Amino acid sequence: MVKAASRQSVPVRRADAERNIAAILAAGTRLLSSDPAASVAAIAKAAGVGRVTLYGHFPSREALVEAVLNHVIGAADPALEDPALETAPAPEAMAALLRSSWEILDQHRRLFVAADRTMATERIRRHHDRPLRRVERLIERGRRGGDFRTDLPLPWLVTTFFSLVHSAAQEREEGRLAPEDVERVLITSMLSLLTDGVSAFS
């Protein structure tokens, strides 16, 4: 009887842990997206758990920020799925992808500021591998169709996309880039690079 009760308690503990993790990630998303300096104590309180419980799942603030970042990227990735990315002219598809990417990033730009403060750039980049594969496919299609330049390495062009969008978030957060200018600046910058300075989209 004792062993049976013990076996039954394991799924209960696992379910409790999953609920706690979900609550912590949701609270972390809310708080870090509004304040990149949000403390572990504040996130634990918002999640309705104690700090000991939070640290049981995420041993440091850095680990928590990384988990929240991964959670947000994973949740946002399906929103970037658009059949037009495979069929529209490559410059138009790139402009659309930049708009949708910025729309998502802008909602969470302070979370990305928190990530920049606590994580190495390469670690942040690795969490974007899946959405960046979409960028890579689009650039490859544009190159095959003669819309995009072929004299620069493909990985460099993909990295430029990543760097531009995240730099825009930092500039927007610091007030050096006006909200109404972000999309235009991103599209102009990326397409100027991809088309060797020839305006391919307006």
Coordinates of C-alpha atoms in Angstrom, one line a residue:
M1 CA 0.0 0.0 0.0
V2 CA 2.8 2.4 0.9
K3 CA 4.6 1.7 -2.4
A4 CA 1.4 2.1 -4.4
A5 CA 0.7 5.5 -2.7
S6 CA 4.3 6.5 -3.4
R7 CA 4.0 5.6 -7.1
Q8 CA 0.7 7.7 -7.3
S9 CA 2.4 10.7 -5.7
V10 CA 5.1 10.9 -8.4
P11 CA 2.7 12.0 -11.2
V12 CA 1.1 14.5 -8.7
R13 CA 4.5 16.0 -7.9
R14 CA 5.3 16.1 -11.6
A15 CA 2.0 17.8 -12.5
D16 CA 2.6 20.4 -9.7
A17 CA 6.1 21.0 -11.0
E18 CA 4.8 21.5 -14.6
R19 CA 2.2 23.9 -13.3
N20 CA 4.8 25.9 -11.3
I21 CA 7.1 26.0 -14.3
A22 CA 4.3 27.3 -16.6
A23 CA 3.3 29.9 -14.0
I24 CA 7.0 31.0 -13.6
L25 CA 7.5 31.3 -17.4
A26 CA 4.2 33.2 -17.8
A27 CA 5.1 35.6 -15.0
G28 CA 8.7 36.0 -16.2
T29 CA 7.4 36.8 -19.7
R30 CA 5.0 39.5 -18.3
L31 CA 7.5 41.1 -15.9
L32 CA 10.6 41.0 -18.0
S33 CA 8.7 42.3 -21.1
S34 CA 7.9 45.4 -19.0
D35 CA 11.0 45.7 -16.9
P36 CA 14.3 44.0 -18.0
A37 CA 15.6 44.4 -14.4
A38 CA 12.7 42.5 -12.9
S39 CA 13.9 40.5 -9.9
V40 CA 13.6 36.8 -9.2
A41 CA 11.6 37.7 -6.1
A42 CA 9.1 39.7 -8.1
I43 CA 8.8 37.0 -10.7
A44 CA 8.3 34.3 -8.0
K45 CA 5.6 36.5 -6.3
A46 CA 3.8 37.1 -9.6
A47 CA 3.9 33.4 -10.3
G48 CA 2.4 32.5 -6.9
V49 CA 5.4 30.4 -5.8
G50 CA 8.2 30.9 -3.3
R51 CA 11.8 31.8 -4.3
V52 CA 12.9 28.3 -3.2
T53 CA 10.5 26.7 -5.6
L54 CA 11.6 29.0 -8.4
Y55 CA 15.2 28.3 -7.8
G56 CA 14.4 24.6 -7.7
H57 CA 13.5 24.9 -11.4
F58 CA 15.8 27.7 -12.5
P59 CA 19.0 27.8 -10.4
S60 CA 19.9 31.4 -11.3
R61 CA 18.4 34.6 -12.7
E62 CA 20.4 34.0 -15.9
A63 CA 18.8 30.5 -16.2
L64 CA 15.4 32.0 -15.7
V65 CA 15.9 34.7 -18.3
E66 CA 17.2 32.1 -20.8
A67 CA 14.2 29.9 -20.2
V68 CA 11.7 32.8 -20.6
L69 CA 13.5 33.8 -23.8
N70 CA 13.3 30.3 -25.2
H71 CA 9.6 30.1 -24.2
V72 CA 8.8 33.4 -26.0
I73 CA 10.7 32.4 -29.1
G74 CA 9.0 29.0 -29.2
A75 CA 5.5 30.5 -28.8
A76 CA 6.2 33.2 -31.4
D77 CA 7.6 31.0 -34.1
P78 CA 4.3 29.7 -35.4
A79 CA 3.1 33.3 -35.9
L80 CA 5.9 33.7 -38.5
E81 CA 4.6 30.9 -40.6
D82 CA 3.2 32.4 -43.8
P83 CA 2.7 30.6 -47.1
A84 CA 3.4 33.9 -48.9
L85 CA 7.1 33.6 -47.7
E86 CA 7.4 30.7 -50.2
T87 CA 5.6 32.3 -53.1
A88 CA 5.7 36.1 -53.0
P89 CA 8.7 37.8 -54.8
A90 CA 11.6 37.5 -52.4
P91 CA 12.0 41.2 -51.7
E92 CA 8.3 41.5 -50.7
A93 CA 8.5 38.3 -48.7
M94 CA 11.6 39.7 -46.8
A95 CA 9.8 42.9 -46.1
A96 CA 6.8 41.0 -44.7
L97 CA 9.1 38.8 -42.6
L98 CA 10.8 41.8 -41.2
R99 CA 7.5 43.4 -40.3
S100 CA 6.1 40.3 -38.6
S101 CA 9.4 39.6 -36.8
W102 CA 9.5 43.2 -35.5
E103 CA 5.9 43.1 -34.4
I104 CA 6.7 40.1 -32.2
L105 CA 10.0 41.4 -31.0
D106 CA 8.6 44.9 -30.1
Q107 CA 6.1 43.3 -27.8
H108 CA 9.0 41.7 -25.8
R109 CA 11.9 44.0 -26.6
R110 CA 12.6 44.6 -22.9
L111 CA 12.9 40.8 -22.4
F112 CA 15.5 40.8 -25.1
V113 CA 17.2 43.7 -23.3
A114 CA 17.3 41.5 -20.2
A115 CA 18.7 38.7 -22.3
D116 CA 21.4 40.9 -23.7
R117 CA 22.4 41.9 -20.2
T118 CA 22.7 38.4 -18.9
M119 CA 23.5 36.1 -21.8
A120 CA 26.3 35.9 -24.4
T121 CA 25.2 37.0 -27.8
E122 CA 26.0 33.6 -29.3
R123 CA 23.7 31.9 -26.8
I124 CA 20.9 34.2 -27.6
R125 CA 21.6 33.5 -31.3
R126 CA 21.3 29.7 -30.8
H127 CA 17.8 30.1 -29.4
H128 CA 16.9 31.7 -32.7
D129 CA 18.1 28.9 -34.9
R130 CA 14.7 27.7 -35.9
P131 CA 13.2 31.1 -37.0
L132 CA 16.5 32.0 -38.6
R133 CA 16.3 28.9 -40.8
R134 CA 13.2 30.5 -42.3
V135 CA 15.3 33.6 -43.1
E136 CA 18.0 31.4 -44.6
R137 CA 15.5 29.6 -46.9
L138 CA 14.1 32.9 -48.1
I139 CA 17.5 34.4 -48.9
E140 CA 18.4 31.2 -50.7
R141 CA 15.3 31.5 -52.8
G142 CA 16.0 35.2 -53.6
R143 CA 19.5 34.3 -54.7
R144 CA 18.3 31.5 -56.9
G145 CA 15.7 33.9 -58.5
G146 CA 18.3 36.7 -59.1
D147 CA 16.7 39.0 -56.6
F148 CA 19.4 38.9 -53.9
R149 CA 23.1 39.2 -54.2
T150 CA 25.3 36.0 -54.2
D151 CA 28.7 37.6 -53.5
L152 CA 28.4 37.5 -49.7
P153 CA 28.3 34.4 -47.6
L154 CA 24.8 33.2 -46.8
P155 CA 25.5 32.7 -43.0
W156 CA 26.7 36.4 -42.9
L157 CA 23.4 37.6 -44.5
V158 CA 21.4 35.5 -42.0
T159 CA 23.4 36.9 -39.1
T160 CA 22.8 40.4 -40.4
F161 CA 19.1 39.9 -40.3
F162 CA 19.4 38.7 -36.7
S163 CA 21.7 41.6 -35.7
L164 CA 19.6 44.3 -37.4
V165 CA 16.3 43.3 -35.8
H166 CA 17.9 43.0 -32.3
S167 CA 19.8 46.3 -32.7
A168 CA 16.5 47.9 -33.6
A169 CA 15.0 46.7 -30.3
Q170 CA 17.9 48.2 -28.4
E171 CA 17.8 51.5 -30.3
R172 CA 14.0 51.7 -29.8
E173 CA 14.4 51.0 -26.1
E174 CA 17.0 53.7 -25.7
G175 CA 14.9 56.2 -27.6
R176 CA 17.3 56.6 -30.5
L177 CA 14.9 55.1 -33.0
A178 CA 11.3 56.4 -33.2
P179 CA 8.6 53.7 -33.1
E180 CA 7.2 54.8 -36.5
D181 CA 10.6 54.5 -38.2
V182 CA 11.6 51.0 -37.1
E183 CA 9.9 49.0 -39.9
R184 CA 11.1 51.4 -42.6
V185 CA 14.7 51.4 -41.3
L186 CA 14.8 47.6 -41.0
I187 CA 13.4 47.0 -44.5
T188 CA 15.5 49.6 -46.1
S189 CA 18.7 48.4 -44.4
M190 CA 18.2 44.7 -45.1
L191 CA 17.1 45.1 -48.6
S192 CA 19.8 47.5 -49.4
L193 CA 22.3 44.9 -48.3
L194 CA 20.6 42.0 -50.0
T195 CA 20.2 43.8 -53.4
D196 CA 23.6 45.6 -53.4
G197 CA 22.1 49.0 -52.9
V198 CA 19.4 48.7 -55.6
S199 CA 15.9 49.4 -54.2
A200 CA 14.0 46.2 -54.8
F201 CA 11.0 47.0 -52.7
S202 CA 9.0 50.1 -52.0

